[in-house]
Amino acid sequence: MYSVITGWGMAVPEKVLTNADFEKMVDTTDEWIISRTGIKERHIAGPDETPSTLGLQAGRMALEKAGITPQDLDLIIVATVTGDYSFPSTANLIQNQIGAACPAFDIQAACTGWIYGVITASQFLKTGAMKHILIIGVETLSKITDFTDRATCVLFGDGAGAVVLSASKTKGGVLGWTFGSDGSDPERLYRPAGGSRCPITPENVGKSETFIHMNGSEVFKFATRKMGVAVEEALQKAELTPHDIDLFIPHQANLRIIDAASRRLELPPEKVFVNVEKYGNTSAASIPIALCEAIASGRVRQGNKIAVVAFGGGLTWGALAIEWTAKHS
Ligand code: UT7
């Protein structure tokens, strides 16, 4: 069996913060943010918008597109590091709200989470154990962002993207994959407080350690080194090479990182999908949102070979080689 994408959907909060808004909040400029990251604006969740509300919207769209009902789902996987609660899982909440009766769990691999979810789901589909799985990547990083720290606050945005992966006898869908983890230095990108090691207390509430901390240049170097290698590994498993790629959808974190990966893979700009300017880095939601927009803009056609790749906290990384088959349209 093959595991193919049969449905897709996305949701972002209404509120938008532009670079001009950040110029009023911290010591930064529109010029710095655009030249260093490519970001112009990002969507920010309101008090009532959470991973379960955004994930639910994206998930419903994906089911509709796939032409299946919630009862057809065999599993729901949600990739997030900002779930509604520490527990139960956000997948658990969405399972009830969407009206499904299947198992549901969260995956935590930071920005690589959605790819981890797709790889996990594919195994259940390829063995024939399951028929339809909903995988949602959703994040509200704004809720753990220090809006006085210019080095991180301008980078992130909130949103959700979802796909339905279905079992198919026709060749296509996720043909190759790779994922990895290097936990040797978790402090390159992490939230120091809020877990069991350093719980939120009256003493640290609102302090820097309760927000995202990042060694930006270390993560930058890692990403530019790893993205091309990961794509090549995933393509090799699908018996493809970078020359076969029709569309490259990289994690939307930083335009300079995207450009470096595209150069390494010798891909011209017309084969690379970029929307980082509109959403910033939405972490686990970044690739499924980009996929939805690539489809909506007519850049995904039957038979296309698509490579996707992400990197993130952990550090983690992952890539997929996908063939867009007739079942998609
Ligand atoms: O999904 C994974 C998530 N993480 C990432 O993708 C992050 C990867 N890293 C990056 O994207 C880049 O490292 C950043 C965009 C975060 C930073 O760009 P950079 O070119 O590596 O800048 P830098 O950290 O080396 O900082 C250069 C200067 C510093 O000033 P000094 O020390 O040279 O005086 C920073 O303080 O830029 C300063 N700076 C800013 N200036 C204006 C940092 N943030 C800002 C800002 N506005 N927002």
Short mmCIF file of C-alpha atoms and ligand atoms in Angstrom, two decimals:
data_model
loop_
_atom_site.label_atom_id
_atom_site.label_comp_id
_atom_site.label_asym_id
_atom_site.label_seq_id
_atom_site.Cartn_x
_atom_site.Cartn_y
_atom_site.Cartn_z
CA MET A 1 0.00 0.00 0.00
CA TYR A 2 1.00 3.62 -0.52
CA SER A 3 0.21 6.58 1.70
CA VAL A 4 -1.20 9.51 -0.31
CA ILE A 5 -2.41 12.98 0.63
CA THR A 6 -6.14 13.11 -0.15
CA GLY A 7 -7.17 16.21 1.82
CA TRP A 8 -5.62 19.43 3.07
CA GLY A 9 -6.62 22.55 5.01
CA MET A 10 -5.19 25.49 6.91
CA ALA A 11 -6.23 28.14 9.42
CA VAL A 12 -4.50 31.25 10.73
CA PRO A 13 -5.63 33.78 13.34
CA GLU A 14 -7.15 37.02 12.09
CA LYS A 15 -4.80 39.36 13.92
CA VAL A 16 -1.69 40.35 11.97
CA LEU A 17 1.48 41.96 13.34
CA THR A 18 3.58 43.72 10.70
CA ASN A 19 7.24 44.67 10.92
CA ALA A 20 6.06 48.25 11.48
CA ASP A 21 4.21 47.04 14.59
CA PHE A 22 7.45 45.51 15.90
CA GLU A 23 9.33 48.77 15.25
CA LYS A 24 7.06 50.26 17.95
CA MET A 25 7.60 47.35 20.37
CA VAL A 26 11.36 46.62 20.25
CA ASP A 27 14.59 48.11 18.88
CA THR A 28 14.28 46.77 15.33
CA THR A 29 13.56 47.90 11.78
CA ASP A 30 11.52 46.61 8.86
CA GLU A 31 14.75 46.66 6.84
CA TRP A 32 16.61 44.43 9.37
CA ILE A 33 13.78 41.91 9.61
CA ILE A 34 13.29 41.63 5.84
CA SER A 35 16.98 41.47 4.97
CA ARG A 36 17.81 38.89 7.70
CA THR A 37 14.67 36.74 7.52
CA GLY A 38 12.38 37.67 4.60
CA ILE A 39 9.45 38.10 7.03
CA LYS A 40 7.02 41.01 6.54
CA GLU A 41 4.09 39.99 8.76
CA ARG A 42 2.78 37.14 10.88
CA HIS A 43 -0.59 36.07 12.34
CA ILE A 44 -0.98 36.12 16.11
CA ALA A 45 -3.57 34.15 18.09
CA GLY A 46 -6.15 35.98 20.19
CA PRO A 47 -7.04 34.84 23.72
CA ASP A 48 -9.64 32.35 22.45
CA GLU A 49 -7.49 30.95 19.64
CA THR A 50 -5.56 27.85 20.67
CA PRO A 51 -3.97 24.87 18.89
CA SER A 52 -7.23 22.94 19.30
CA THR A 53 -9.41 25.70 17.76
CA LEU A 54 -7.01 26.39 14.85
CA GLY A 55 -6.23 22.69 14.38
CA LEU A 56 -9.94 21.88 14.33
CA GLN A 57 -10.58 24.39 11.51
CA ALA A 58 -7.70 23.07 9.42
CA GLY A 59 -8.68 19.47 10.16
CA ARG A 60 -12.31 19.99 9.10
CA MET A 61 -11.18 21.50 5.79
CA ALA A 62 -8.86 18.55 5.17
CA LEU A 63 -11.66 16.03 5.81
CA GLU A 64 -14.00 17.89 3.46
CA LYS A 65 -11.37 17.95 0.72
CA ALA A 66 -10.72 14.23 1.20
CA GLY A 67 -14.45 13.55 0.99
CA ILE A 68 -14.51 11.53 4.18
CA THR A 69 -16.36 11.90 7.47
CA PRO A 70 -14.83 12.08 10.96
CA GLN A 71 -16.04 8.51 11.51
CA ASP A 72 -13.80 7.36 8.65
CA LEU A 73 -10.69 8.42 10.55
CA ASP A 74 -8.54 5.66 12.04
CA LEU A 75 -6.12 7.99 13.83
CA ILE A 76 -5.47 11.68 14.57
CA ILE A 77 -1.91 12.94 15.09
CA VAL A 78 -1.26 16.53 16.16
CA ALA A 79 2.26 17.97 16.00
CA THR A 80 2.67 20.85 18.44
CA VAL A 81 4.86 22.16 21.26
CA THR A 82 2.22 24.66 22.41
CA GLY A 83 -0.75 22.37 23.03
CA ASP A 84 -3.84 23.65 24.84
CA TYR A 85 -2.79 21.78 28.00
CA SER A 86 0.32 19.94 29.22
CA PHE A 87 -2.09 17.05 29.09
CA PRO A 88 -4.39 15.71 27.78
CA SER A 89 -3.10 15.99 24.24
CA THR A 90 -4.46 18.51 21.75
CA ALA A 91 -5.19 15.56 19.44
CA ASN A 92 -7.43 14.23 22.20
CA LEU A 93 -9.43 17.49 22.27
CA ILE A 94 -9.70 17.66 18.47
CA GLN A 95 -10.84 14.01 18.27
CA ASN A 96 -13.87 14.90 20.38
CA GLN A 97 -14.60 18.27 18.75
CA ILE A 98 -14.34 16.98 15.19
CA GLY A 99 -16.64 14.07 16.04
CA ALA A 100 -14.22 11.19 15.47
CA ALA A 101 -14.08 7.96 17.46
CA CYS A 102 -10.46 7.01 16.77
CA PRO A 103 -7.25 7.07 18.81
CA ALA A 104 -5.43 10.41 18.93
CA PHE A 105 -2.04 11.56 20.17
CA ASP A 106 0.38 14.48 19.97
CA ILE A 107 3.88 14.40 18.55
CA GLN A 108 6.52 16.80 19.77
CA ALA A 109 9.40 17.47 17.40
CA ALA A 110 9.18 21.29 17.28
CA CYS A 111 9.23 22.62 13.70
CA THR A 112 9.81 19.10 12.32
CA GLY A 113 6.71 17.76 14.10
CA TRP A 114 4.39 17.59 11.09
CA ILE A 115 6.96 15.61 9.10
CA TYR A 116 7.42 13.25 12.06
CA GLY A 117 3.61 12.86 12.06
CA VAL A 118 3.41 12.09 8.34
CA ILE A 119 6.20 9.50 8.59
CA THR A 120 4.52 7.84 11.59
CA ALA A 121 1.11 7.81 9.91
CA SER A 122 2.54 6.38 6.69
CA GLN A 123 3.67 3.25 8.49
CA PHE A 124 0.11 2.43 9.62
CA LEU A 125 -1.18 3.02 6.08
CA LYS A 126 1.50 1.07 4.26
CA THR A 127 0.95 -2.04 6.38
CA GLY A 128 -2.77 -1.88 5.66
CA ALA A 129 -3.56 -1.46 9.35
CA MET A 130 -5.37 1.86 8.75
CA LYS A 131 -7.15 3.66 5.89
CA HIS A 132 -7.37 7.37 6.78
CA ILE A 133 -5.25 9.41 9.19
CA LEU A 134 -5.53 13.13 9.97
CA ILE A 135 -2.19 14.83 10.65
CA ILE A 136 -2.30 18.39 11.94
CA GLY A 137 0.67 20.70 12.49
CA VAL A 138 -0.36 23.59 14.72
CA GLU A 139 1.41 26.14 16.85
CA THR A 140 0.66 29.25 18.87
CA LEU A 141 4.26 30.17 19.63
CA SER A 142 3.13 33.74 20.37
CA LYS A 143 1.93 32.44 23.74
CA ILE A 144 5.50 31.51 24.75
CA THR A 145 7.29 34.36 22.97
CA ASP A 146 9.01 37.18 24.85
CA PHE A 147 7.73 40.28 23.04
CA THR A 148 10.58 42.31 24.56
CA ASP A 149 13.27 40.06 22.99
CA ARG A 150 13.95 41.39 19.49
CA ALA A 151 16.11 38.37 18.62
CA THR A 152 13.14 35.99 18.75
CA CYS A 153 9.82 37.90 18.78
CA VAL A 154 9.97 39.05 15.16
CA LEU A 155 10.45 35.51 13.85
CA PHE A 156 7.41 33.50 14.85
CA GLY A 157 3.74 33.37 13.87
CA ASP A 158 0.72 31.23 14.72
CA GLY A 159 -1.32 28.89 12.53
CA ALA A 160 -2.42 25.39 11.63
CA GLY A 161 -2.14 23.12 8.60
CA ALA A 162 -3.58 19.65 8.17
CA VAL A 163 -3.62 16.77 5.72
CA VAL A 164 -5.55 13.54 5.43
CA LEU A 165 -3.26 10.68 4.48
CA SER A 166 -5.07 7.70 2.96
CA ALA A 167 -4.00 4.20 2.01
CA SER A 168 -3.89 3.63 -1.75
CA LYS A 169 -2.99 0.71 -3.99
CA THR A 170 -1.83 3.11 -6.73
CA LYS A 171 1.82 4.12 -6.57
CA GLY A 172 2.29 7.67 -5.30
CA GLY A 173 2.15 9.81 -2.18
CA VAL A 174 4.95 9.56 0.37
CA LEU A 175 7.60 7.57 -1.52
CA GLY A 176 10.66 8.48 0.54
CA TRP A 177 11.40 9.88 3.95
CA THR A 178 14.08 10.55 6.49
CA PHE A 179 14.05 12.01 9.99
CA GLY A 180 16.55 12.52 12.76
CA SER A 181 17.32 13.89 16.18
CA ASP A 182 20.40 15.37 17.85
CA GLY A 183 19.65 15.96 21.52
CA SER A 184 23.27 16.73 22.44
CA ASP A 185 22.61 20.44 23.04
CA PRO A 186 18.89 21.06 23.58
CA GLU A 187 19.55 24.60 24.77
CA ARG A 188 20.18 25.77 21.19
CA LEU A 189 16.39 26.21 20.95
CA TYR A 190 14.15 25.62 23.95
CA ARG A 191 11.84 26.96 26.60
CA PRO A 192 13.75 26.70 29.89
CA ALA A 193 10.76 26.85 32.27
CA GLY A 194 7.28 25.39 32.08
CA GLY A 195 8.23 21.71 32.15
CA SER A 196 8.99 19.44 35.12
CA ARG A 197 12.66 20.46 35.32
CA CYS A 198 11.77 24.06 36.01
CA PRO A 199 8.06 24.51 36.68
CA ILE A 200 6.39 27.92 36.47
CA THR A 201 6.44 29.38 39.98
CA PRO A 202 5.38 32.73 41.49
CA GLU A 203 9.11 33.68 41.36
CA ASN A 204 9.68 33.05 37.64
CA VAL A 205 6.26 33.82 36.19
CA GLY A 206 6.64 36.27 33.28
CA LYS A 207 10.45 36.04 33.45
CA SER A 208 12.67 35.39 30.44
CA GLU A 209 13.07 31.65 31.21
CA THR A 210 9.35 31.07 30.65
CA PHE A 211 9.73 32.10 26.99
CA ILE A 212 11.51 30.72 23.90
CA HIS A 213 15.32 30.93 24.03
CA MET A 214 17.36 30.43 20.89
CA ASN A 215 20.95 30.53 19.73
CA GLY A 216 19.95 31.83 16.30
CA SER A 217 23.30 31.54 14.56
CA GLU A 218 23.83 27.93 15.78
CA VAL A 219 20.39 26.91 14.51
CA PHE A 220 21.05 28.79 11.27
CA LYS A 221 24.31 26.88 10.68
CA PHE A 222 22.67 23.57 11.52
CA ALA A 223 19.76 24.23 9.17
CA THR A 224 21.88 25.23 6.18
CA ARG A 225 24.06 22.13 6.72
CA LYS A 226 21.24 19.65 7.24
CA MET A 227 18.38 20.60 4.92
CA GLY A 228 20.03 19.64 1.63
CA VAL A 229 21.39 16.37 3.05
CA ALA A 230 17.97 15.40 4.43
CA VAL A 231 16.24 16.11 1.10
CA GLU A 232 18.82 14.02 -0.77
CA GLU A 233 18.29 11.11 1.67
CA ALA A 234 14.50 11.19 1.27
CA LEU A 235 14.80 11.44 -2.53
CA GLN A 236 17.24 8.54 -2.66
CA LYS A 237 14.72 6.31 -0.85
CA ALA A 238 12.18 7.25 -3.52
CA GLU A 239 14.79 6.56 -6.24
CA LEU A 240 14.76 10.24 -7.22
CA THR A 241 17.40 12.96 -7.46
CA PRO A 242 17.15 16.73 -6.90
CA HIS A 243 16.85 17.12 -10.70
CA ASP A 244 13.50 15.28 -10.53
CA ILE A 245 11.96 17.81 -8.10
CA ASP A 246 9.09 19.86 -9.54
CA LEU A 247 8.39 21.73 -6.31
CA PHE A 248 10.47 22.21 -3.16
CA ILE A 249 8.56 23.18 -0.01
CA PRO A 250 11.07 23.93 2.73
CA HIS A 251 10.29 24.89 6.33
CA GLN A 252 9.42 28.60 6.26
CA ALA A 253 11.77 29.92 8.95
CA ASN A 254 14.14 32.24 7.13
CA LEU A 255 14.49 33.17 3.46
CA ARG A 256 18.28 33.01 3.68
CA ILE A 257 18.11 29.41 4.94
CA ILE A 258 15.62 28.54 2.16
CA ASP A 259 17.93 30.11 -0.44
CA ALA A 260 20.96 28.20 0.89
CA ALA A 261 19.12 24.86 0.74
CA SER A 262 17.77 25.62 -2.76
CA ARG A 263 21.27 26.50 -3.99
CA ARG A 264 22.70 23.28 -2.60
CA LEU A 265 20.00 21.30 -4.39
CA GLU A 266 20.55 23.43 -7.53
CA LEU A 267 16.87 24.36 -7.65
CA PRO A 268 15.83 27.56 -9.46
CA PRO A 269 13.46 29.97 -7.63
CA GLU A 270 10.46 28.88 -9.73
CA LYS A 271 10.71 25.41 -8.17
CA VAL A 272 10.83 26.71 -4.59
CA PHE A 273 7.70 27.63 -2.63
CA VAL A 274 8.07 30.58 -0.25
CA ASN A 275 5.44 32.24 1.94
CA VAL A 276 7.57 33.13 4.97
CA GLU A 277 6.91 36.83 4.24
CA LYS A 278 3.21 36.42 5.19
CA TYR A 279 3.34 34.06 8.15
CA GLY A 280 6.82 34.07 9.71
CA ASN A 281 7.91 30.78 11.24
CA THR A 282 4.79 28.86 12.28
CA SER A 283 6.87 25.86 13.40
CA ALA A 284 4.98 22.56 12.95
CA ALA A 285 2.31 24.33 10.87
CA SER A 286 4.77 25.83 8.41
CA ILE A 287 4.94 23.07 5.78
CA PRO A 288 1.26 22.06 5.73
CA ILE A 289 0.30 25.75 5.42
CA ALA A 290 2.80 26.17 2.58
CA LEU A 291 1.48 23.00 0.90
CA CYS A 292 -2.11 24.34 1.05
CA GLU A 293 -1.04 27.65 -0.49
CA ALA A 294 1.05 25.92 -3.16
CA ILE A 295 -2.01 23.85 -4.16
CA ALA A 296 -4.33 26.89 -4.08
CA SER A 297 -1.97 28.84 -6.34
CA GLY A 298 -1.88 26.05 -8.92
CA ARG A 299 1.74 25.11 -8.34
CA VAL A 300 1.02 21.44 -7.58
CA ARG A 301 0.07 19.27 -10.55
CA GLN A 302 -0.66 15.62 -11.06
CA GLY A 303 2.51 13.53 -11.17
CA ASN A 304 4.64 16.30 -9.65
CA LYS A 305 7.54 15.24 -7.46
CA ILE A 306 7.55 17.36 -4.31
CA ALA A 307 10.31 17.52 -1.70
CA VAL A 308 9.60 18.94 1.75
CA VAL A 309 12.08 19.47 4.57
CA ALA A 310 12.10 20.91 8.08
CA PHE A 311 14.45 21.45 11.02
CA GLY A 312 13.77 22.64 14.53
CA GLY A 313 14.21 22.45 18.28
CA GLY A 314 15.84 19.31 19.62
CA LEU A 315 17.50 19.65 17.30
CA THR A 316 15.36 17.65 14.89
CA TRP A 317 15.09 17.35 11.13
CA GLY A 318 13.06 15.48 8.55
CA ALA A 319 12.28 15.35 4.84
CA LEU A 320 9.72 13.72 2.54
CA ALA A 321 9.70 12.87 -1.17
CA ILE A 322 6.09 12.96 -2.38
CA GLU A 323 4.56 12.10 -5.74
CA TRP A 324 1.30 13.98 -6.26
CA THR A 325 -0.98 11.35 -7.80
CA ALA A 326 -4.35 11.46 -9.57
CA LYS A 327 -6.09 10.58 -6.32
CA HIS A 328 -5.21 14.05 -5.09
CA SER A 329 -7.27 15.99 -7.60
O1 UT7 B 1 12.47 26.63 13.06
C1 UT7 B 1 13.69 26.82 13.69
C2 UT7 B 1 13.64 28.13 14.35
N1 UT7 B 1 14.79 28.94 14.31
C3 UT7 B 1 15.37 29.45 13.23
O2 UT7 B 1 15.06 29.16 12.11
C4 UT7 B 1 16.43 30.47 13.49
C5 UT7 B 1 17.61 30.34 12.59
N2 UT7 B 1 18.44 31.55 12.72
C6 UT7 B 1 18.11 32.69 12.08
O3 UT7 B 1 17.14 32.74 11.34
C7 UT7 B 1 19.05 33.87 12.24
O4 UT7 B 1 20.15 33.46 13.01
C8 UT7 B 1 18.36 35.08 12.93
C9 UT7 B 1 17.36 35.69 11.98
C10 UT7 B 1 17.67 34.64 14.20
C11 UT7 B 1 19.39 36.14 13.26
O5 UT7 B 1 20.09 36.53 12.10
P1 UT7 B 1 21.68 36.63 12.12
O6 UT7 B 1 22.10 37.15 10.82
O7 UT7 B 1 22.20 35.28 12.54
O8 UT7 B 1 21.91 37.73 13.22
P2 UT7 B 1 22.72 37.61 14.58
O9 UT7 B 1 21.98 36.75 15.55
O10 UT7 B 1 24.14 37.26 14.28
O11 UT7 B 1 22.65 39.08 15.09
C12 UT7 B 1 23.26 40.14 14.38
C13 UT7 B 1 22.93 41.44 15.08
C14 UT7 B 1 23.14 41.40 16.58
O12 UT7 B 1 23.66 42.66 16.97
P3 UT7 B 1 25.22 42.81 17.31
O13 UT7 B 1 25.49 41.86 18.43
O14 UT7 B 1 25.93 42.45 16.04
O15 UT7 B 1 25.32 44.25 17.67
C15 UT7 B 1 21.75 41.25 17.14
O16 UT7 B 1 21.62 41.82 18.44
O17 UT7 B 1 21.55 41.73 14.89
C16 UT7 B 1 20.95 42.05 16.15
N3 UT7 B 1 19.54 41.69 16.12
C17 UT7 B 1 18.60 42.54 15.68
N4 UT7 B 1 18.67 43.79 15.20
C18 UT7 B 1 17.53 44.38 14.83
C19 UT7 B 1 18.96 40.53 16.48
N5 UT7 B 1 17.63 40.61 16.29
C20 UT7 B 1 17.39 41.85 15.79
C21 UT7 B 1 16.22 42.52 15.39
N6 UT7 B 1 16.34 43.76 14.91
N7 UT7 B 1 14.99 41.95 15.44
#
